[in-house]
Amino acid sequence: MIIKKLEVGPIMANCFILGCEDTREAVVIDPGDDADQILMILAKEKLTVKYLINTHGHFDHVGANRRMKEVTSAKLAIHPDDVPMLSELSRSAASFGLSAENSPEPDLLLHDKDTVRFGNITLTVIHTPGHSRGGIALYTPGHLFAGDTLFAGSIGRTDLPGGDYDTLIASIKQKLLVLPDDTVVYTGHGPETTIADEKRMNPFLR
């Protein structure tokens, strides 16, 4: 699997491009901003985007949805509980002194245990509420794309609308820490980590 990571936008959210080496089909996870940079990498790698997947609806992870969808015609996917955020992006960004364009409506609603297939690769959806009501992670053996649920040595914030600390901790412990220890965790901000490292060292999970 091809994995390309970009830090996009003023809040430096992580956007991931995943591609199938055999078919050159791809997904883009969390196109938060800087659509032209994302498109440049897709062109360089000769990848065709099948899905744009939002791990949650916060503006720093979905701000380039409209531009990416217009250029690629890929299907936009998100958990139903975060769909209302997509039409409030400009307002929520403005509360941080920033700007964002409202997103188109999704083409596909993702629920817990759904699968998303591109080329020869299958991602399994794990619903992980707590940072937002509709937060999800995406898992394929050896790799977890966790959005803002889990970070290296930390967890997602829970003080925004739809956030809840106890719910977030339960999501992490019951749904993510049960994955194999050697699973690489690709986070929504900051560096990668592993399930083993977070079990051992994350102060929020002891």
Backbone as CSV, one residue per row, in Angstrom:
resi,resn,N_x,N_y,N_z,CA_x,CA_y,CA_z,C_x,C_y,C_z
1,MET,0.838,-1.195,0.000,0.000,0.000,0.000,0.878,1.252,0.000
2,ILE,0.561,2.165,-0.880,1.215,3.467,-0.906,0.602,4.333,0.186
3,ILE,1.436,4.968,1.016,0.957,5.883,2.048,1.737,7.186,1.926
4,LYS,1.021,8.262,1.678,1.619,9.589,1.614,0.934,10.478,2.654
5,LYS,1.737,11.159,3.451,1.224,12.030,4.516,1.552,13.477,4.204
6,LEU,0.539,14.357,4.375,0.740,15.790,4.232,0.204,16.479,5.476
7,GLU,0.883,17.534,5.903,0.339,18.409,6.931,-0.311,19.585,6.220
8,VAL,-1.620,19.752,6.409,-2.362,20.737,5.619,-3.010,21.781,6.525
9,GLY,-3.105,22.988,5.992,-3.812,24.057,6.666,-3.055,24.666,7.828
10,PRO,-3.579,25.762,8.373,-2.903,26.474,9.456,-2.825,25.700,10.759
11,ILE,-3.712,24.711,10.960,-3.670,23.907,12.183,-2.848,22.641,11.965
12,MET,-2.311,22.486,10.758,-1.410,21.385,10.423,-2.038,20.027,10.716
13,ALA,-3.217,19.822,10.170,-3.864,18.511,10.267,-3.192,17.550,9.299
14,ASN,-3.152,16.292,9.674,-2.569,15.271,8.803,-3.605,14.775,7.800
15,CYS,-3.230,14.840,6.526,-4.014,14.258,5.442,-3.231,13.073,4.901
16,PHE,-3.930,11.983,4.624,-3.264,10.784,4.134,-3.818,10.379,2.770
17,ILE,-2.911,10.091,1.864,-3.259,9.503,0.571,-2.848,8.042,0.620
18,LEU,-3.813,7.151,0.417,-3.534,5.716,0.397,-3.795,5.207,-1.015
19,GLY,-2.849,4.469,-1.559,-3.011,3.973,-2.912,-2.705,2.494,-3.036
20,CYS,-3.407,1.838,-3.919,-3.146,0.437,-4.240,-2.068,0.394,-5.323
21,GLU,-0.979,-0.271,-5.044,0.141,-0.315,-5.989,-0.224,-1.037,-7.282
22,ASP,-1.150,-1.977,-7.207,-1.506,-2.762,-8.387,-2.461,-2.030,-9.319
23,THR,-3.492,-1.402,-8.745,-4.548,-0.800,-9.570,-4.435,0.707,-9.674
24,ARG,-3.655,1.349,-8.801,-3.497,2.811,-8.706,-4.776,3.495,-8.256
25,GLU,-5.738,2.740,-7.728,-6.876,3.366,-7.071,-6.436,3.881,-5.703
26,ALA,-7.109,4.949,-5.242,-6.674,5.589,-4.000,-7.857,6.130,-3.214
27,VAL,-7.591,6.397,-1.937,-8.491,7.179,-1.102,-7.682,8.320,-0.501
28,VAL,-8.368,9.416,-0.219,-7.767,10.531,0.514,-8.506,10.648,1.839
29,ILE,-7.757,10.517,2.929,-8.328,10.624,4.270,-8.067,12.029,4.802
30,ASP,-9.122,12.717,5.161,-9.070,14.049,5.782,-8.384,15.107,4.921
31,PRO,-8.984,15.424,3.754,-8.473,16.538,2.950,-8.882,17.865,3.596
32,GLY,-8.085,18.313,4.550,-8.471,19.464,5.357,-8.212,20.804,4.717
33,ASP,-7.254,20.867,3.807,-6.863,22.129,3.169,-5.825,21.789,2.099
34,ASP,-5.335,22.823,1.430,-4.236,22.670,0.476,-4.534,21.615,-0.592
35,ALA,-5.705,21.750,-1.206,-6.127,20.773,-2.205,-5.113,20.623,-3.329
36,ASP,-4.494,21.726,-3.747,-3.554,21.647,-4.870,-2.350,20.765,-4.538
37,GLN,-1.886,20.808,-3.281,-0.781,19.937,-2.880,-1.197,18.468,-2.928
38,ILE,-2.405,18.197,-2.469,-2.916,16.823,-2.504,-3.011,16.336,-3.947
39,LEU,-3.562,17.178,-4.803,-3.736,16.810,-6.202,-2.391,16.605,-6.901
40,MET,-1.392,17.372,-6.504,-0.072,17.236,-7.103,0.532,15.866,-6.793
41,ILE,0.368,15.425,-5.547,0.896,14.107,-5.170,0.140,13.001,-5.894
42,LEU,-1.173,13.145,-5.995,-1.963,12.145,-6.713,-1.497,12.027,-8.168
43,ALA,-1.245,13.166,-8.796,-0.792,13.152,-10.182,0.601,12.539,-10.304
44,LYS,1.480,12.892,-9.368,2.840,12.364,-9.411,2.850,10.851,-9.269
45,GLU,1.994,10.336,-8.395,1.918,8.895,-8.152,1.007,8.170,-9.135
46,LYS,0.375,8.939,-10.019,-0.549,8.372,-11.021,-1.688,7.598,-10.349
47,LEU,-2.288,8.229,-9.338,-3.369,7.619,-8.568,-4.708,8.243,-8.943
48,THR,-5.736,7.401,-8.971,-7.109,7.842,-9.220,-7.901,7.711,-7.925
49,VAL,-8.478,8.808,-7.470,-9.162,8.811,-6.173,-10.565,8.228,-6.311
50,LYS,-10.831,7.216,-5.503,-12.155,6.604,-5.487,-13.025,7.196,-4.374
51,TYR,-12.408,7.455,-3.212,-13.148,7.994,-2.066,-12.369,9.110,-1.394
52,LEU,-13.109,10.103,-0.903,-12.609,11.092,0.043,-13.261,10.755,1.376
53,ILE,-12.469,10.409,2.377,-13.010,9.949,3.652,-12.680,10.946,4.752
54,ASN,-13.706,11.410,5.441,-13.526,12.284,6.599,-13.606,11.462,7.880
55,THR,-12.552,11.504,8.707,-12.614,10.792,9.980,-13.553,11.485,10.958
56,HIS,-13.784,12.773,10.745,-14.776,13.524,11.519,-15.019,14.831,10.796
57,GLY,-15.937,15.648,11.318,-16.405,16.791,10.561,-15.789,18.129,10.902
58,HIS,-14.736,18.181,11.693,-14.127,19.467,12.033,-13.452,20.091,10.809
59,PHE,-13.516,21.423,10.734,-13.126,22.118,9.508,-11.688,21.841,9.092
60,ASP,-10.788,21.598,10.048,-9.384,21.405,9.681,-9.128,20.043,9.038
61,HIS,-10.144,19.181,9.031,-10.005,17.861,8.401,-10.864,17.706,7.147
62,VAL,-11.720,18.669,6.872,-12.648,18.530,5.746,-12.676,19.751,4.825
63,GLY,-11.835,20.748,5.104,-11.931,22.029,4.415,-11.714,21.977,2.915
64,ALA,-11.019,20.951,2.417,-10.794,20.835,0.968,-11.753,19.855,0.303
65,ASN,-12.781,19.433,1.017,-13.740,18.480,0.438,-14.286,18.956,-0.904
66,ARG,-14.743,20.215,-0.934,-15.416,20.708,-2.138,-14.472,20.715,-3.343
67,ARG,-13.313,21.285,-3.165,-12.346,21.361,-4.274,-11.917,19.968,-4.732
68,MET,-11.646,19.074,-3.766,-11.209,17.722,-4.124,-12.301,16.971,-4.865
69,LYS,-13.528,17.156,-4.446,-14.634,16.449,-5.098,-14.870,16.995,-6.508
70,GLU,-14.758,18.325,-6.647,-14.951,18.927,-7.974,-13.909,18.428,-8.966
71,VAL,-12.678,18.274,-8.530,-11.598,17.908,-9.446,-11.570,16.411,-9.714
72,THR,-11.818,15.602,-8.681,-11.629,14.152,-8.818,-12.924,13.374,-9.067
73,SER,-14.078,13.978,-8.739,-15.380,13.291,-8.814,-15.437,12.061,-7.905
74,ALA,-14.562,12.019,-6.898,-14.574,10.902,-5.943,-15.796,11.007,-5.038
75,LYS,-16.175,9.878,-4.459,-17.298,9.854,-3.525,-16.834,10.313,-2.144
76,LEU,-17.617,11.194,-1.537,-17.314,11.737,-0.220,-18.013,10.896,0.850
77,ALA,-17.250,10.483,1.874,-17.776,9.565,2.883,-17.481,10.093,4.286
78,ILE,-18.463,9.950,5.191,-18.341,10.397,6.571,-19.386,9.663,7.403
79,HIS,-19.188,9.608,8.720,-20.201,9.013,9.598,-21.423,9.933,9.663
80,PRO,-22.633,9.388,9.704,-23.831,10.236,9.668,-23.922,11.247,10.810
81,ASP,-23.368,10.920,11.975,-23.488,11.836,13.110,-22.710,13.133,12.926
82,ASP,-21.756,13.148,12.001,-20.987,14.372,11.761,-21.389,15.105,10.490
83,VAL,-22.388,14.603,9.794,-22.847,15.268,8.566,-23.279,16.711,8.815
84,PRO,-23.989,17.025,9.925,-24.412,18.418,10.126,-23.265,19.415,10.165
85,MET,-22.075,18.983,10.538,-20.932,19.899,10.598,-20.526,20.396,9.212
86,LEU,-20.794,19.619,8.182,-20.285,19.939,6.851,-20.857,21.241,6.300
87,SER,-22.040,21.616,6.740,-22.653,22.867,6.274,-22.360,24.035,7.212
88,GLU,-21.530,23.801,8.237,-21.197,24.833,9.223,-19.707,25.150,9.256
89,LEU,-18.981,24.734,8.217,-17.528,24.862,8.257,-17.072,26.313,8.308
90,SER,-17.697,27.176,7.517,-17.266,28.570,7.494,-17.472,29.216,8.854
91,ARG,-18.562,28.879,9.516,-18.842,29.443,10.835,-17.880,28.904,11.885
92,SER,-17.632,27.606,11.870,-16.747,27.032,12.880,-15.311,27.496,12.683
93,ALA,-14.869,27.618,11.429,-13.517,28.122,11.187,-13.380,29.566,11.641
94,ALA,-14.432,30.363,11.404,-14.392,31.772,11.796,-14.216,31.935,13.304
95,SER,-14.716,30.975,14.081,-14.570,31.061,15.535,-13.114,30.916,15.962
96,PHE,-12.270,30.386,15.067,-10.837,30.284,15.318,-10.059,31.375,14.572
97,GLY,-10.773,32.323,13.969,-10.129,33.362,13.198,-9.639,32.895,11.849
98,LEU,-10.197,31.803,11.342,-9.764,31.215,10.082,-10.941,31.147,9.115
99,SER,-10.680,30.647,7.914,-11.744,30.531,6.915,-11.765,29.127,6.343
100,ALA,-12.939,28.683,5.978,-13.109,27.377,5.338,-14.384,27.418,4.510
101,GLU,-14.383,26.640,3.448,-15.539,26.571,2.563,-16.426,25.411,2.987
102,ASN,-17.735,25.651,3.040,-18.648,24.575,3.404,-18.508,23.412,2.427
103,SER,-18.725,22.205,2.954,-18.528,20.986,2.179,-19.796,20.578,1.445
104,PRO,-19.649,19.892,0.324,-20.818,19.241,-0.291,-21.371,18.167,0.649
105,GLU,-22.576,17.759,0.375,-23.167,16.649,1.115,-22.425,15.347,0.777
106,PRO,-22.367,14.412,1.716,-21.659,13.153,1.434,-22.421,12.273,0.454
107,ASP,-21.667,11.445,-0.234,-22.248,10.436,-1.119,-22.441,9.109,-0.408
108,LEU,-21.698,8.927,0.683,-21.668,7.636,1.369,-21.599,7.878,2.863
109,LEU,-22.468,7.205,3.615,-22.460,7.293,5.074,-21.796,6.042,5.637
110,LEU,-20.812,6.247,6.483,-20.022,5.150,7.038,-20.452,4.837,8.459
111,HIS,-20.703,3.568,8.724,-21.096,3.097,10.049,-20.049,2.123,10.574
112,ASP,-20.103,1.868,11.871,-19.172,0.937,12.494,-19.188,-0.412,11.777
113,LYS,-18.014,-0.913,11.472,-17.790,-2.205,10.817,-18.058,-2.210,9.314
114,ASP,-18.437,-1.070,8.757,-18.502,-0.984,7.295,-17.100,-1.159,6.714
115,THR,-17.026,-1.471,5.447,-15.735,-1.567,4.778,-15.704,-0.649,3.562
116,VAL,-14.525,-0.140,3.281,-14.280,0.696,2.107,-13.164,0.023,1.316
117,ARG,-13.433,-0.274,0.070,-12.452,-0.996,-0.743,-11.971,-0.125,-1.896
118,PHE,-10.668,-0.090,-2.088,-10.072,0.564,-3.252,-8.938,-0.327,-3.736
119,GLY,-8.984,-0.661,-5.016,-8.020,-1.615,-5.534,-8.100,-2.918,-4.763
120,ASN,-6.947,-3.403,-4.293,-6.886,-4.654,-3.536,-6.865,-4.428,-2.025
121,ILE,-7.193,-3.231,-1.581,-7.087,-2.871,-0.168,-8.466,-2.611,0.400
122,THR,-8.691,-3.108,1.613,-9.956,-2.902,2.308,-9.698,-2.215,3.645
123,LEU,-10.406,-1.128,3.882,-10.383,-0.434,5.168,-11.661,-0.770,5.927
124,THR,-11.517,-1.086,7.201,-12.675,-1.325,8.060,-12.936,-0.095,8.918
125,VAL,-14.184,0.322,8.966,-14.575,1.513,9.726,-14.779,1.133,11.193
126,ILE,-14.175,1.916,12.083,-14.358,1.746,13.521,-14.942,3.052,14.056
127,HIS,-16.178,3.028,14.528,-16.804,4.240,15.076,-16.181,4.537,16.435
128,THR,-15.596,5.725,16.573,-14.889,6.091,17.804,-15.378,7.443,18.311
129,PRO,-16.618,7.529,18.782,-17.111,8.820,19.270,-16.338,9.277,20.505
130,GLY,-16.417,10.574,20.761,-15.750,11.143,21.923,-15.118,12.481,21.597
131,HIS,-14.332,12.535,20.527,-13.821,13.811,20.018,-14.949,14.536,19.290
132,SER,-15.708,13.781,18.536,-16.972,14.228,17.949,-17.914,13.030,17.972
133,ARG,-19.185,13.286,17.761,-20.153,12.181,17.832,-19.920,11.155,16.723
134,GLY,-19.488,11.624,15.562,-19.344,10.730,14.413,-17.914,10.407,14.060
135,GLY,-17.003,10.540,15.003,-15.612,10.232,14.724,-15.423,8.767,14.356
136,ILE,-14.541,8.521,13.381,-14.224,7.151,12.999,-12.711,6.989,12.873
137,ALA,-12.278,5.753,12.984,-10.926,5.355,12.609,-11.059,4.347,11.476
138,LEU,-9.986,4.168,10.729,-9.979,3.263,9.577,-8.830,2.294,9.737
139,TYR,-9.146,0.996,9.640,-8.155,-0.039,9.937,-7.978,-0.990,8.762
140,THR,-6.738,-1.256,8.446,-6.357,-2.369,7.597,-5.163,-3.011,8.277
141,PRO,-5.007,-4.329,8.237,-3.984,-4.981,9.058,-2.627,-4.274,9.015
142,GLY,-2.149,-3.922,10.201,-0.878,-3.231,10.344,-0.971,-1.726,10.390
143,HIS,-2.129,-1.172,10.023,-2.264,0.278,9.886,-3.615,0.745,10.433
144,LEU,-3.579,1.792,11.267,-4.793,2.413,11.793,-4.714,3.911,11.556
145,PHE,-5.717,4.450,10.896,-5.814,5.883,10.668,-6.862,6.412,11.648
146,ALA,-6.371,7.079,12.706,-7.178,7.294,13.904,-7.866,8.645,13.971
147,GLY,-7.664,9.519,12.972,-8.256,10.844,13.070,-7.765,11.546,14.328
148,ASP,-8.680,12.256,14.993,-8.315,12.978,16.220,-8.731,12.226,17.476
149,THR,-8.920,10.921,17.368,-9.279,10.126,18.541,-8.065,9.874,19.426
150,LEU,-6.975,9.456,18.833,-5.772,9.047,19.573,-4.544,9.684,18.944
151,PHE,-3.676,10.245,19.803,-2.413,10.827,19.360,-1.252,10.124,20.044
152,ALA,-0.051,10.415,19.591,1.140,9.894,20.258,1.261,10.542,21.632
153,GLY,0.994,9.770,22.668,1.083,10.263,24.033,-0.065,11.131,24.473
154,SER,-1.132,11.191,23.696,-2.243,12.058,24.051,-3.536,11.527,23.437
155,ILE,-4.604,12.300,23.609,-5.911,11.939,23.065,-6.546,13.194,22.476
156,GLY,-7.624,13.009,21.725,-8.317,14.147,21.143,-8.987,15.008,22.202
157,ARG,-9.145,16.275,21.893,-9.833,17.176,22.823,-11.319,16.843,22.860
158,THR,-11.931,17.128,23.995,-13.353,16.777,24.169,-14.194,17.977,24.581
159,ASP,-13.638,19.189,24.432,-14.350,20.390,24.864,-15.109,21.075,23.732
160,LEU,-15.089,20.493,22.537,-15.857,21.040,21.423,-17.240,20.401,21.387
161,PRO,-18.214,21.021,20.703,-19.560,20.432,20.636,-19.520,18.988,20.157
162,GLY,-20.226,18.122,20.877,-20.255,16.704,20.527,-19.167,15.889,21.180
163,GLY,-18.239,16.554,21.882,-17.165,15.837,22.551,-17.564,15.354,23.933
164,ASP,-16.970,14.257,24.362,-17.230,13.727,25.702,-16.044,12.880,26.126
165,TYR,-15.438,13.234,27.251,-14.194,12.587,27.680,-14.392,11.095,27.936
166,ASP,-15.381,10.730,28.738,-15.579,9.318,29.073,-15.867,8.482,27.834
167,THR,-16.634,9.050,26.909,-16.934,8.345,25.657,-15.666,8.128,24.845
168,LEU,-14.810,9.145,24.796,-13.563,9.033,24.041,-12.660,7.953,24.620
169,ILE,-12.489,7.957,25.939,-11.629,6.960,26.583,-12.172,5.557,26.325
170,ALA,-13.487,5.396,26.394,-14.097,4.087,26.129,-13.855,3.662,24.683
171,SER,-13.975,4.596,23.746,-13.719,4.272,22.342,-12.301,3.766,22.146
172,ILE,-11.350,4.463,22.758,-9.942,4.086,22.589,-9.663,2.728,23.209
173,LYS,-10.100,2.543,24.448,-9.768,1.314,25.164,-10.491,0.098,24.591
174,GLN,-11.749,0.282,24.214,-12.555,-0.863,23.787,-12.406,-1.192,22.306
175,LYS,-12.024,-0.198,21.502,-12.018,-0.424,20.055,-10.647,-0.317,19.400
176,LEU,-9.740,0.456,19.995,-8.429,0.647,19.370,-7.330,-0.136,20.067
177,LEU,-7.298,-0.113,21.385,-6.226,-0.806,22.102,-6.332,-2.319,22.018
178,VAL,-7.432,-2.825,21.486,-7.591,-4.270,21.290,-6.947,-4.731,19.975
179,LEU,-6.495,-3.789,19.163,-5.830,-4.144,17.906,-4.422,-4.666,18.204
180,PRO,-3.797,-5.369,17.261,-2.451,-5.905,17.505,-1.464,-4.822,17.929
181,ASP,-0.571,-5.171,18.854,0.365,-4.209,19.422,1.233,-3.528,18.373
182,ASP,1.559,-4.237,17.294,2.466,-3.667,16.303,1.752,-2.810,15.257
183,THR,0.449,-2.570,15.435,-0.294,-1.714,14.516,0.257,-0.288,14.566
184,VAL,0.610,0.249,13.413,1.054,1.642,13.337,-0.174,2.540,13.341
185,VAL,-0.165,3.551,14.218,-1.278,4.483,14.341,-0.894,5.793,13.663
186,TYR,-1.631,6.137,12.613,-1.439,7.394,11.901,-2.468,8.386,12.442
187,THR,-1.989,9.426,13.087,-2.855,10.315,13.850,-3.284,11.535,13.042
188,GLY,-4.306,12.218,13.536,-4.827,13.389,12.847,-3.947,14.615,12.955
189,HIS,-3.067,14.632,13.942,-2.075,15.691,14.107,-0.836,15.044,14.715
190,GLY,0.338,15.493,14.299,1.557,15.008,14.921,2.061,13.703,14.336
191,PRO,3.020,13.073,15.049,3.713,11.902,14.509,2.924,10.608,14.660
192,GLU,3.396,9.575,13.955,2.822,8.239,14.094,3.227,7.644,15.445
193,THR,2.502,6.608,15.843,2.812,5.874,17.056,2.411,4.418,16.812
194,THR,2.393,3.615,17.855,1.903,2.233,17.746,0.940,1.954,18.892
195,ILE,0.139,0.937,18.710,-0.774,0.539,19.784,0.024,0.160,21.032
196,ALA,1.127,-0.549,20.871,1.939,-0.957,22.021,2.457,0.250,22.795
197,ASP,2.956,1.254,22.079,3.499,2.439,22.746,2.415,3.184,23.517
198,GLU,1.219,3.257,22.947,0.150,3.983,23.641,-0.344,3.211,24.868
199,LYS,-0.380,1.910,24.783,-0.720,1.108,25.964,0.285,1.339,27.082
200,ARG,1.537,1.450,26.704,2.619,1.510,27.697,2.850,2.921,28.243
201,MET,2.685,3.951,27.388,3.176,5.266,27.778,2.137,6.373,27.786
202,ASN,0.965,6.167,27.203,0.011,7.262,27.139,-0.599,7.521,28.509
203,PRO,-0.371,8.695,29.109,-0.825,8.944,30.475,-2.344,8.960,30.629
204,PHE,-3.054,9.202,29.534,-4.526,9.237,29.606,-5.149,7.848,29.629
205,LEU,-4.351,6.832,29.324,-4.908,5.488,29.149,-4.476,4.515,30.230
206,ARG,-3.792,4.997,31.252,-3.345,4.115,32.325,-4.480,3.848,33.295
